[in-house]
Coordinates of C-alpha atoms and ligand atoms in Angstrom, one line a residue:
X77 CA 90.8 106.1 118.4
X78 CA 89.2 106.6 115.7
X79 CA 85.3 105.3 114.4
X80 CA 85.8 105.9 110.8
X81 CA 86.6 101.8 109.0
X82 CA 90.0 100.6 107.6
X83 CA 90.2 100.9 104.1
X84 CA 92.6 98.6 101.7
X85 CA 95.5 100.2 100.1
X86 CA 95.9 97.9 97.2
X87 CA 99.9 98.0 96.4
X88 CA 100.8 97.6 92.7
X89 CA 103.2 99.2 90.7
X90 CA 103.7 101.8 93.0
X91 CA 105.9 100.7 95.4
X92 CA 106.9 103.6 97.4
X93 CA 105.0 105.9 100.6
X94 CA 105.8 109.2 99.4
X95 CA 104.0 110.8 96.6
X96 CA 101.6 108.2 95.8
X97 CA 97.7 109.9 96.0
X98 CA 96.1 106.5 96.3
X99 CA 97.9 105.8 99.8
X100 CA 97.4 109.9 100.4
X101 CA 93.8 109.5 99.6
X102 CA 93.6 106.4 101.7
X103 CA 94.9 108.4 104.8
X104 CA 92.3 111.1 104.5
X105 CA 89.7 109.0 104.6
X106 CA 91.1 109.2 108.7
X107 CA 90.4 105.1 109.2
X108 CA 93.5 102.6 109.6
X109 CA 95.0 102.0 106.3
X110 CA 95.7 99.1 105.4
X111 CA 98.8 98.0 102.8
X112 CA 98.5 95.1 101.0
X113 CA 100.4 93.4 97.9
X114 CA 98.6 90.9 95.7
X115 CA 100.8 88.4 93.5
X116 CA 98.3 87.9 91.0
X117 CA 98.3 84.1 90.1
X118 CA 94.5 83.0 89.6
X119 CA 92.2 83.5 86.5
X120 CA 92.6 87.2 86.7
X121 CA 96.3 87.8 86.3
X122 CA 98.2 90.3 83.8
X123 CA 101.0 89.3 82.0
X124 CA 103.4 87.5 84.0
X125 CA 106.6 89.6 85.4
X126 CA 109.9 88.3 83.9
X127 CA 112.5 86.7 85.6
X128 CA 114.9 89.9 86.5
X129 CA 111.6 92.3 87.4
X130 CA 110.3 89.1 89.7
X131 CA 113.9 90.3 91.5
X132 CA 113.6 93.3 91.5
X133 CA 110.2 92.7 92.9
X134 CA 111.2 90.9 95.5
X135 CA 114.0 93.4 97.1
X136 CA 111.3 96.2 96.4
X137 CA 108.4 94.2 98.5
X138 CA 111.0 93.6 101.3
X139 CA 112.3 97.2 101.2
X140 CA 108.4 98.4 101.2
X141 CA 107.4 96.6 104.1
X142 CA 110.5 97.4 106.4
X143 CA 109.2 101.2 105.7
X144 CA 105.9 100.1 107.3
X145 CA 106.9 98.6 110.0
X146 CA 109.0 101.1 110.3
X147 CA 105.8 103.2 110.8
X148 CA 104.0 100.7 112.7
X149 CA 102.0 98.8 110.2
X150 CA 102.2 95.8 108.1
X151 CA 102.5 94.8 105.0
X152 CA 99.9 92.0 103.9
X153 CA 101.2 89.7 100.8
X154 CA 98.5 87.4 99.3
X155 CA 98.9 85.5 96.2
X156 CA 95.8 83.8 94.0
X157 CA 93.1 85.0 92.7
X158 CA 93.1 88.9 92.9
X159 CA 89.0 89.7 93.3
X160 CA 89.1 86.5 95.5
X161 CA 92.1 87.9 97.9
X162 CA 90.4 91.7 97.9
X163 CA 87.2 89.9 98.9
X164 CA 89.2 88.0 101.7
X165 CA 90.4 90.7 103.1
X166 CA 87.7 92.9 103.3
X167 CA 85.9 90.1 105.5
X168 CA 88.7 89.8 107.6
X169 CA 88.8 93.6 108.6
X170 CA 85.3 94.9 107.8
X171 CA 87.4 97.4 105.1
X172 CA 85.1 99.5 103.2
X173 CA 86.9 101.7 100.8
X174 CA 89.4 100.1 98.3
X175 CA 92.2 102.4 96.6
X176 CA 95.3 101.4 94.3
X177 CA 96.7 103.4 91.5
X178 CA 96.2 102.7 88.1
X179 CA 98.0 100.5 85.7
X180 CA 97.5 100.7 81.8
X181 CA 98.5 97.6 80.1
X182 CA 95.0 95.6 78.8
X183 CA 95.1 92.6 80.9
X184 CA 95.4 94.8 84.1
X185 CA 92.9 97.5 83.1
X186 CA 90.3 95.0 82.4
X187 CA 91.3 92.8 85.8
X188 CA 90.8 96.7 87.7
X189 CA 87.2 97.4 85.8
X190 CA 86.0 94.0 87.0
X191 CA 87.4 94.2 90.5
X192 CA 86.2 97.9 90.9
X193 CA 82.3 96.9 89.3
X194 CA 82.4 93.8 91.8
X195 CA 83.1 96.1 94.7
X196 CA 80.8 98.9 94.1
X197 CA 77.9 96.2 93.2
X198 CA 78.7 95.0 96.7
X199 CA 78.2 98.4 98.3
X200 CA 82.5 99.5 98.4
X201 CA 84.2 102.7 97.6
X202 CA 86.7 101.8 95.3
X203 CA 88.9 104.4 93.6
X204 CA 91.9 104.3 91.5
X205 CA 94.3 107.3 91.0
X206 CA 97.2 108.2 88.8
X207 CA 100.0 107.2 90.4
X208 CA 103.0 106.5 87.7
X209 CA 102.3 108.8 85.4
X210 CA 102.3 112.9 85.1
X211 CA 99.2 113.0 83.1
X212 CA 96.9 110.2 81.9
X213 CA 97.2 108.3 79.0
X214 CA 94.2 110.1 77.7
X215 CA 94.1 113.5 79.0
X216 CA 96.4 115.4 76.0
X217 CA 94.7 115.8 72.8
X218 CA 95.1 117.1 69.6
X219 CA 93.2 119.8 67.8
X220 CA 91.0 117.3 66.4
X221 CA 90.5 116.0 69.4
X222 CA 92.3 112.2 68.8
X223 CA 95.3 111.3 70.9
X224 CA 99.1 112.0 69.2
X225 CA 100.6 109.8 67.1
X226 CA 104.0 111.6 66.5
X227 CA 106.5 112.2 70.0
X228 CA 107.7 115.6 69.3
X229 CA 104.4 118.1 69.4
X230 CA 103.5 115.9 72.4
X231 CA 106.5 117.2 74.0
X232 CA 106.0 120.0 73.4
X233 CA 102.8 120.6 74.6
X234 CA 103.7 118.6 78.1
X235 CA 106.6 121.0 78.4
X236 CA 104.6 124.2 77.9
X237 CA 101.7 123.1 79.7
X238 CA 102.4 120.6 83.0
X239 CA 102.3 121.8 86.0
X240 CA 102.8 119.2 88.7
X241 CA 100.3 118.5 91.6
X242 CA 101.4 119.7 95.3
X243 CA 103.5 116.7 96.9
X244 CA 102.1 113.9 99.0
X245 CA 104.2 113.3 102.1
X246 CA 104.8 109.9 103.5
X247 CA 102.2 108.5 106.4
X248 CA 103.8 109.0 110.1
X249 CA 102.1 106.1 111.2
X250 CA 99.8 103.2 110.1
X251 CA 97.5 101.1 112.5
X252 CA 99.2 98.1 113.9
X253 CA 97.2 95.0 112.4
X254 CA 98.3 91.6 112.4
X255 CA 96.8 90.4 109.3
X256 CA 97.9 86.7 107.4
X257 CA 100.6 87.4 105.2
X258 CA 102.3 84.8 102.8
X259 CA 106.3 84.8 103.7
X260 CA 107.5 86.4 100.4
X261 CA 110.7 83.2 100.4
X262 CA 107.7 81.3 99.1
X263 CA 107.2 83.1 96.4
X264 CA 110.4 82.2 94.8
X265 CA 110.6 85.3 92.6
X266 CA 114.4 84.7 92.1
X267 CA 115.7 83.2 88.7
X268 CA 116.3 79.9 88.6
X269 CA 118.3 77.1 86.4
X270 CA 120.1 79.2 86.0
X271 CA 119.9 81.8 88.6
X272 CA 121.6 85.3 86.5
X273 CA 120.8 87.2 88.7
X274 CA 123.5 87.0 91.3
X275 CA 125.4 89.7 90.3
X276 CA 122.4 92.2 90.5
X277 CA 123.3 93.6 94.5
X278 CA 126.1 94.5 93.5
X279 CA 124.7 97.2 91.0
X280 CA 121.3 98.0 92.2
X281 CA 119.2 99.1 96.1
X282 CA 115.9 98.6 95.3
X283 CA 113.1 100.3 97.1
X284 CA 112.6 103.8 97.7
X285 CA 115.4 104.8 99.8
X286 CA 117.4 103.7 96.7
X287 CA 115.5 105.3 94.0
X288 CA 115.8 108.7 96.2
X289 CA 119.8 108.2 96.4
X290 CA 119.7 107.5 92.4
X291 CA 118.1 111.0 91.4
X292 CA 120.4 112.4 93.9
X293 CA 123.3 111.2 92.5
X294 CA 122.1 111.9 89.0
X295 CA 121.5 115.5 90.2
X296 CA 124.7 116.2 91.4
X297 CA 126.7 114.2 88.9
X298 CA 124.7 113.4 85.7
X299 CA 122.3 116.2 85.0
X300 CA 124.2 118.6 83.7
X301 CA 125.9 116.7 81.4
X302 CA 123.4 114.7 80.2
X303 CA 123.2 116.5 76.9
X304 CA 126.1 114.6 75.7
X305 CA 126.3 112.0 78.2
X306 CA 123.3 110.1 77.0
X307 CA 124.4 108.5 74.2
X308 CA 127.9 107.3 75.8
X309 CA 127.4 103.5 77.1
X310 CA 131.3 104.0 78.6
X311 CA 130.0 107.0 81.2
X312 CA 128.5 105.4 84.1
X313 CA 126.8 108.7 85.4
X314 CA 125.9 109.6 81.5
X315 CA 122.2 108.4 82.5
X316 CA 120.1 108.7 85.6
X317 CA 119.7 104.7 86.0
X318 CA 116.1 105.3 87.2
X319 CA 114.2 103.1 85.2
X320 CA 113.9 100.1 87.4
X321 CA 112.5 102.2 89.8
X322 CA 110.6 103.8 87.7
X323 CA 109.0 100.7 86.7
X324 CA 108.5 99.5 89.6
X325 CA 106.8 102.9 90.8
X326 CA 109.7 103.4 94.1
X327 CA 109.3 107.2 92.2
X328 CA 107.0 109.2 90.9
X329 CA 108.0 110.9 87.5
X330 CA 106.1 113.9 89.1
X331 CA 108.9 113.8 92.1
X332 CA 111.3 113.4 89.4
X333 CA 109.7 117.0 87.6
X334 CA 109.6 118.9 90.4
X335 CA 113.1 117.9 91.4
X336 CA 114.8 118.8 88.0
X337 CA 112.7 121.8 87.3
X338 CA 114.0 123.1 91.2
X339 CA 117.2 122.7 90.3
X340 CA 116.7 124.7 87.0
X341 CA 114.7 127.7 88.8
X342 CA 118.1 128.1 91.1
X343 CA 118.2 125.6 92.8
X344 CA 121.1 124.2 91.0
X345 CA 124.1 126.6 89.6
X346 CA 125.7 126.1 86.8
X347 CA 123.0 123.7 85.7
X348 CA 122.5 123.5 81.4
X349 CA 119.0 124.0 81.2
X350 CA 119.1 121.8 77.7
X351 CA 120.4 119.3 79.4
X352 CA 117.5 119.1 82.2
X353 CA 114.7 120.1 79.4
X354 CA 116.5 117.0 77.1
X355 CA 116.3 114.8 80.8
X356 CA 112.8 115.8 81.1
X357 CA 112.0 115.0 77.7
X358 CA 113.0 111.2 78.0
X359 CA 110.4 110.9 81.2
X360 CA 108.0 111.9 78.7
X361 CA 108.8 109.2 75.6
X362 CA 108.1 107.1 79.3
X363 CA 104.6 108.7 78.6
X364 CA 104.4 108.9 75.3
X365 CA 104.5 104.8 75.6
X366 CA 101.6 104.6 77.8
X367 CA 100.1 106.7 75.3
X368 CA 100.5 104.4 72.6
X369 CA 99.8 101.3 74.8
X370 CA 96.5 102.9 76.1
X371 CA 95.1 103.1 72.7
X372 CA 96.8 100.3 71.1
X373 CA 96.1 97.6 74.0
X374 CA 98.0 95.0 71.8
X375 CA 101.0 96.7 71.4
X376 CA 103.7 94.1 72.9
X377 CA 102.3 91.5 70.2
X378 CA 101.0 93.2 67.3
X379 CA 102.5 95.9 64.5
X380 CA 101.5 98.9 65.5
X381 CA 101.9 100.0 61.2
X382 CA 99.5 96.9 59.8
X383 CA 101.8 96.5 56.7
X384 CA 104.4 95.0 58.8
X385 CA 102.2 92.3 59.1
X386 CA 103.2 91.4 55.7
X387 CA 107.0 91.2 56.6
X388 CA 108.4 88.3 55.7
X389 CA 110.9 87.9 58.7
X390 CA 113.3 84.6 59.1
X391 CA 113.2 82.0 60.9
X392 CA 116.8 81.5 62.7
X393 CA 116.3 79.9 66.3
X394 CA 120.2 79.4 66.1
X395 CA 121.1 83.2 65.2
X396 CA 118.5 84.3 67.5
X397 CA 120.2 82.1 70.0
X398 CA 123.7 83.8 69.9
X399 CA 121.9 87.5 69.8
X400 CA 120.4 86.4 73.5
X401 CA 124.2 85.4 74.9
X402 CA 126.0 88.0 73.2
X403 CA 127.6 85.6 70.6
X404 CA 127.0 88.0 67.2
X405 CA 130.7 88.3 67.0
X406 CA 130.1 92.1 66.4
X407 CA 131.2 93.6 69.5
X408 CA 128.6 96.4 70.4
X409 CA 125.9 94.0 69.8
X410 CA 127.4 91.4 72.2
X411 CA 128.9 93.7 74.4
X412 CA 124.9 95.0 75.4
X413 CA 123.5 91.5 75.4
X414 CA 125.9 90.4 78.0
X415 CA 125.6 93.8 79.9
X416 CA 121.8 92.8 80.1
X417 CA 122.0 89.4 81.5
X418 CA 124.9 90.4 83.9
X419 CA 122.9 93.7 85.0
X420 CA 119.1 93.5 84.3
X421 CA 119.8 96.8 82.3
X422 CA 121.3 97.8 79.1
X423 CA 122.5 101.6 78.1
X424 CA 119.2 103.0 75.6
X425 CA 121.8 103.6 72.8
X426 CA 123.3 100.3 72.6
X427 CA 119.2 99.1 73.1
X428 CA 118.8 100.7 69.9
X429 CA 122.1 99.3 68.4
X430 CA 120.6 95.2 69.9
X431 CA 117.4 95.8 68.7
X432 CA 118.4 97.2 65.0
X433 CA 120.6 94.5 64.8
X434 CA 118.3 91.7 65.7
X435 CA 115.5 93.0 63.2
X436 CA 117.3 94.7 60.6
X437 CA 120.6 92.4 60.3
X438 CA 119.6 89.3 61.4
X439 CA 115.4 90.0 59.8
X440 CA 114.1 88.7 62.7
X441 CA 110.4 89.1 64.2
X442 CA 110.8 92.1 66.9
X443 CA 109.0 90.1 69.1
X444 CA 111.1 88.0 70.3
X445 CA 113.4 90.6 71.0
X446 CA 110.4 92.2 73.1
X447 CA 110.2 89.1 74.9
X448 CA 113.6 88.4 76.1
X449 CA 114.1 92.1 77.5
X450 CA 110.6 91.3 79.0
X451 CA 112.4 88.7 80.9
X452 CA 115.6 89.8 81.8
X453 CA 115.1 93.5 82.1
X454 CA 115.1 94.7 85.2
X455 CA 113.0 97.9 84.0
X456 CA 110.7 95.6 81.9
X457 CA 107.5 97.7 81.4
X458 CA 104.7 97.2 79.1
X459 CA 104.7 100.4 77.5
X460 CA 108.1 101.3 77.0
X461 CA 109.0 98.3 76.1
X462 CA 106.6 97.3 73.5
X463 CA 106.6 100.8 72.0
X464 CA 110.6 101.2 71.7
X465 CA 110.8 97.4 70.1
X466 CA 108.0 98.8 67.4
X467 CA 109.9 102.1 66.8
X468 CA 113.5 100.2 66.8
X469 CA 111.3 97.8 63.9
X470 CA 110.0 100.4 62.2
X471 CA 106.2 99.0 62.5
X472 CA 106.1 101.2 65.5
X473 CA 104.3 105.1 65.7
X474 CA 106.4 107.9 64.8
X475 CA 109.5 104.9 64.4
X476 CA 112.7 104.7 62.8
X477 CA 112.1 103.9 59.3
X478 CA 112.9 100.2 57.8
X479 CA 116.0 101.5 56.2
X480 CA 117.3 103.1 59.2
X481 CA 119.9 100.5 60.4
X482 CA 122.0 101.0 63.2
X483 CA 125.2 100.3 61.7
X484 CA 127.0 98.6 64.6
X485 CA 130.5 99.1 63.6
X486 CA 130.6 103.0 63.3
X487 CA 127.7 103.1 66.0
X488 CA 130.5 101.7 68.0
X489 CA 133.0 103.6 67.0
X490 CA 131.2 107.0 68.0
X491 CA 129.9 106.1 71.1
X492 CA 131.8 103.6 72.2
X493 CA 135.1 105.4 70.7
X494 CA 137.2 105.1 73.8
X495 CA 136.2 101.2 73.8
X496 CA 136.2 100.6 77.4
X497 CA 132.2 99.7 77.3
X498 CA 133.5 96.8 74.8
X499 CA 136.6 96.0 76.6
X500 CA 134.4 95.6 80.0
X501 CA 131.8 93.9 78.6
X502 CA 133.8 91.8 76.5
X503 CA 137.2 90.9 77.7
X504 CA 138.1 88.6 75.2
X505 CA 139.0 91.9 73.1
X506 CA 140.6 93.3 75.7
X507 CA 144.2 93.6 74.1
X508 CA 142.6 94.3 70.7
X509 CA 144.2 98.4 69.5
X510 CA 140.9 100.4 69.4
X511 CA 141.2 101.0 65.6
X512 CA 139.9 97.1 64.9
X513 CA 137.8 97.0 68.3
X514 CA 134.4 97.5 66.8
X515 CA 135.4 95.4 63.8
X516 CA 137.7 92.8 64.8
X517 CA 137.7 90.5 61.9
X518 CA 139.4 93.9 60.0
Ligands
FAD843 P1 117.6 108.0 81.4 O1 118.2 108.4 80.2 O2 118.1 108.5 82.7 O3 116.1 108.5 81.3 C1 115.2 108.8 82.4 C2 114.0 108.0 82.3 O4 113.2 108.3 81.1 C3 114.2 106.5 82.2 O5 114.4 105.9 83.5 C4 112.9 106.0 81.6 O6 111.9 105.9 82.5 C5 112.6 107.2 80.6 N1 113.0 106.9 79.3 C6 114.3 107.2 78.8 N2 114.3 106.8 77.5 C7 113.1 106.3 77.2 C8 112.6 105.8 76.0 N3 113.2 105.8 74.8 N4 111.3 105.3 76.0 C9 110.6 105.4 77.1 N5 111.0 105.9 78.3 C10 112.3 106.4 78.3 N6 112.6 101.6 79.1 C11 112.0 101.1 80.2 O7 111.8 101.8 81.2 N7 111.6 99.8 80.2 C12 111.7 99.0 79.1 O8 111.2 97.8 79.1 C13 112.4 99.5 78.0 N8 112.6 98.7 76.9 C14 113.3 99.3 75.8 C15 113.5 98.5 74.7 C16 114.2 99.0 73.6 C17 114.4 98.1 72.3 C18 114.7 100.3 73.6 C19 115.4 100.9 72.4 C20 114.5 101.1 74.7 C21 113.8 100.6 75.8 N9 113.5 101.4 77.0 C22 112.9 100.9 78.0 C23 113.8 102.8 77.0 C24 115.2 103.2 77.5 O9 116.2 102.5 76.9 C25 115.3 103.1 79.0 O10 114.3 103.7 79.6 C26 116.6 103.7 79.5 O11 117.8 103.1 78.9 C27 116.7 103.6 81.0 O12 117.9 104.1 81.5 P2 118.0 105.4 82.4 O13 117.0 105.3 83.5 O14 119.4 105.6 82.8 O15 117.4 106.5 81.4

C-alpha cells in the first residue's frame, strides 16, 4: 500500500496511456492516479467541438477507458463547469496534485491559468506538460529572438536540431476506485438531424490501439512512397490518415518521430529518406500552426495579414450552400465536399483545391469555410485548421498569395488524372471518358 495521496490525471486532448509525460509524471508521484475526462460545458468552456470530432470523441473516451479497466482503474467523466468538477473531485478523494497536458488555443489557455492559479492558491500541485506537441509553441526562435513567421527556416531548424525525449511506457496498473462517472450515452456526442456520421466505422478505429495500427500500416505501405503519393487523392495509402488521432492526442507526434526516424537509421530497407524527411516535415506545418495560433490567439476568426480586413468578399448563402454538399458542379470541388461529409476527412490536396475554390472563385469570407470543416472534420484542430484556411486565403503567414488559384479543372486533371477519386466520390460521372471528367460541361 502505499501513503503517498492520489493525484488527478486531468484527460484532454491526449487521449492515449503511452507517451503522455502528464500521466508518466502522475505515476511517479507513486500515489493512485486517478484518470478523469471533463466535458467542459459551464462558464469556463473552449470552443465547442464540432459535430464529427464530438464522434470521434466519443469512440476515443470509450476506447480510453476500456484501456483502464483493462489495467484496473477507471475512467471518471464529469461534465459542467471545469474548476467546479476539478474542485469536486479533489474533495471526494483528498487528491493533492493535479496534472494534464497542455492545450494552446486562447479560450483553453486562459481556462488552464485560471484553474491552475485556483489550485495553487488553495495549496495543490498543479502541473501541465507538453503532451501533443514536439516542442512548445514558444521554444524556437529566431536570431532576433521573435518567433518565425515563414514555414521553411522553421523546418529547417526542427530538423537539424530535435531530438526527441526517452519514451514514456504505459502504466501496468492504476488503483481501483469507484468514483461517480456520467454514462457517456448521455452525452449525446453523435450528430443528429441529420445524423452523417453513420458511415464513419466503417473507415475509422478510434483510440490508441487504432492510431498504433494506422502508423503501422503507413510504415509498411505508405512511407516510402509518400514523396509522390501525397498529392494523389485516388491512392488510399498516399497519406498516413493520422490526423484524427493526432487531434485527438491517441499519438504523440514524438512517437510518430522516433518511429520514422528508426526506420530511416535501418530499421527500414529500402526506405527513401526524402520521402520520411518530406513525412516528417508535414508533422511539423502541424507545429508550425500551433506556432501561429500561440501568438495569434485569434487566428480561427481574424486575418492574420490586417489588409485582408479590407476585402470586400460576397455575400452568397446560396453558392456557399452548394460548396457545403458538393453541388459546384465542378467535380474536384464536389468530389472533396462529399468525401468530407461521408468520411469526416478530406485528402490535404483537394483541401487546398475546396478551400481556393470557395475564397478565390466563389470570393467568399474564409471563415465560413473554417467553420464547416470545424464541424464536420473529424481532425478539426484549432491550429491547423485556422492557419491552413488563412494560408489557402492568402491573409494567412507565409500563405499562398491572392492570385494563386487552385485551378480546379487541371488541378484535377494532374492529381486526379486516373479519375477514380471523382468517379468514387461522384458517381453520377461515372460513365463520363476521363478527357471531359474534370470539365464535364466541355
Ligand atoms: P499526412 O500527409 O499523413 O501528414 C501527417 C500529419 O501531418 C497529419 O496527420 C497532420 O497532423 C500533419 N499535417 C499534414 N499536413 C499538414 C498541414 N498542411 N498543416 C498542418 N498539419 C499538417 N489538418 C488537421 O489536422 N486538422 C485540420 O482541422 C485541418 N484543416 C485543414 C484545412 C485546410 C483548408 C487545409 C488546406 C488543410 C487542413 N489540414 C488540417 C491539414 C491537412 O490537410 C491534414 O492534416 C491532412 O490532410 C491529414 O491527413 P493525413 O493524416 O493523411 O496527413
Amino acid at each position: 500500500m502505499t501513503s503517498s495521496p492520489p493525484t488527478l490525471m486531468w484527460f484532454r486532448r491526449d487521449l492515449r496511456l503511452a507517451d503522455n509525460p502528464a500521466l508518466a509524471a502522475a505515476f511517479a508521484e507513486g500515489g493512485p492516479v486517478i484518470p478523469v475526462y471533463i466535458r467542459e460545458t459551464g462558464t469556463q468552456s473552449g470552443r465547442a467541438s464540432g459535430g464529427a470530432s464530438k464522434w470521434w470523441l466519443d469512440k476515443s473516451l470509450k476506447s480510453l477507458a476500456a484501456d483502464i479497466k483493462s489495467r484496473g482503474g477507471s475512467l471518471v467523466l464529469r461534465s459542467g463547469d471545469t474548476a467546479s468538477c476539478l474542485d469536486a473531485l479533489i474533495e471526494e478523494t483528498g487528491a493533492k496534485t493535479v496534472f494534464w497536458n497542455r492545450r494552446y488555443d486562447a479560450e483553453g489557455r486562459h481556462i488552464d491559468m485560471e484553474i491552475k492559479s485556483g489550485l495553487k492558491e488553495k495549496g495543490l500541485t498543479a502541473k501541465s506538460f507538453n503532451g501533443s506537441l514536439l516542442t512548445e509553441p514558444w521554444q524556437i526562435k529566431t536570431n532576433s529572438d521573435g518567433h518565425y513567421k515563414v514555414f521553411t527556416p522553421y523546418w529547417k531548424r526542427v530538423r537539424a536540431e530535435y531530438t526527441p525525449p526517452d519514451k514514456t511506457h504505459p502504466p501496468q496498473a492504476f488503483a481501483a476506485k469507484e468514483l461517480a462517472s456520467e454514462p457517456i450515452g448521455n452525452w449525446k456526442l453523435h450528430p443528429e438531424a441529420p445524423d452523417w456520421s453513420t458511415g464513419f466505422d466503417k473507415i475509422w478505429s478510434p483510440g490508441e490501439a487504432g492510431a498504433k495500427q494506422r502508423l503501422e500500416t503507413f510504415l509498411s505501405q505508405g512511407l516510402h512512397g509518400y514523396g509522390e503519393d501525397r498529392n494523389r487523392p485516388d491512392i488510399e495509402t498516399g497519406t498516413s490518415g493520422l490526423s484524427p488521432h493526432l487531434a485527438h492526442g491517441e499519438i504523440s507526434p514524438v512517437t510518430i518521430w522516433r518511429t520514422v526516424r528508426k526506420a530511416m537509421d535501418g530499421g527500414q530497407k529500402d526506405l527513401s529518406e526524402d520521402s520520411a524527411w518530406t513525412f516528417l516535415s508535414e508533422i511539423v506545418w502541424r507545429e508550425f500552426s500551433h506556432v501561429l495560433l500561440y501568438h495569434y490567439p485569434d487566428l480561427a476568426t481574424a486575418n492574420y495579414n490586417r489588409d485582408f480586413e479590407h476585402m470586400p468578399w460576397r455575400d452568397a448563402p446560396e453558392d456557399y450552400r452548394r460548396w457545403c454538399r458538393g453541388e459546384t458542379g465542378y467535380p474536384i470541388v464536389d468530389a472533396g465536399m462529399r468525401q468530407l461529409w461521408q468520411t469526416g476527412w478530406m485528402h490535404n490536396r483537394v483541401r487546398m483545391i475546396v478551400a481556393s475554390f470557395l475564397t478565390k472563385h466563389l470570393l467568399l469570407p474564409w471563415q465560413l469555410g473554417e467553420a464547416w470543416f470545424w464541424d464536420t472534420l473529424v481532425d478539426a484542430d484549432p491550429a491547423a485548421n485556422a492557419a491552413s484556411w488563412q494560408w489557402t486565403a492568402g491573409s494567412g503567414a507565409d500563405a499562398a498569395p491572392y492570385f494563386r488559384v487552385f485551378n480546379p479543372i487541371t488541378q484535377g486533371q494532374k492529381f486526379d488524372a486516373s479519375g477514380e477519386y471523382v468517379r468514387k466520390w461522384c458517381p453520377e460521372l461515372h460513365e463520363l471518358p476521363l478527357k471531359v471528367l474534370h470539365e464535364p460541361w466541355s
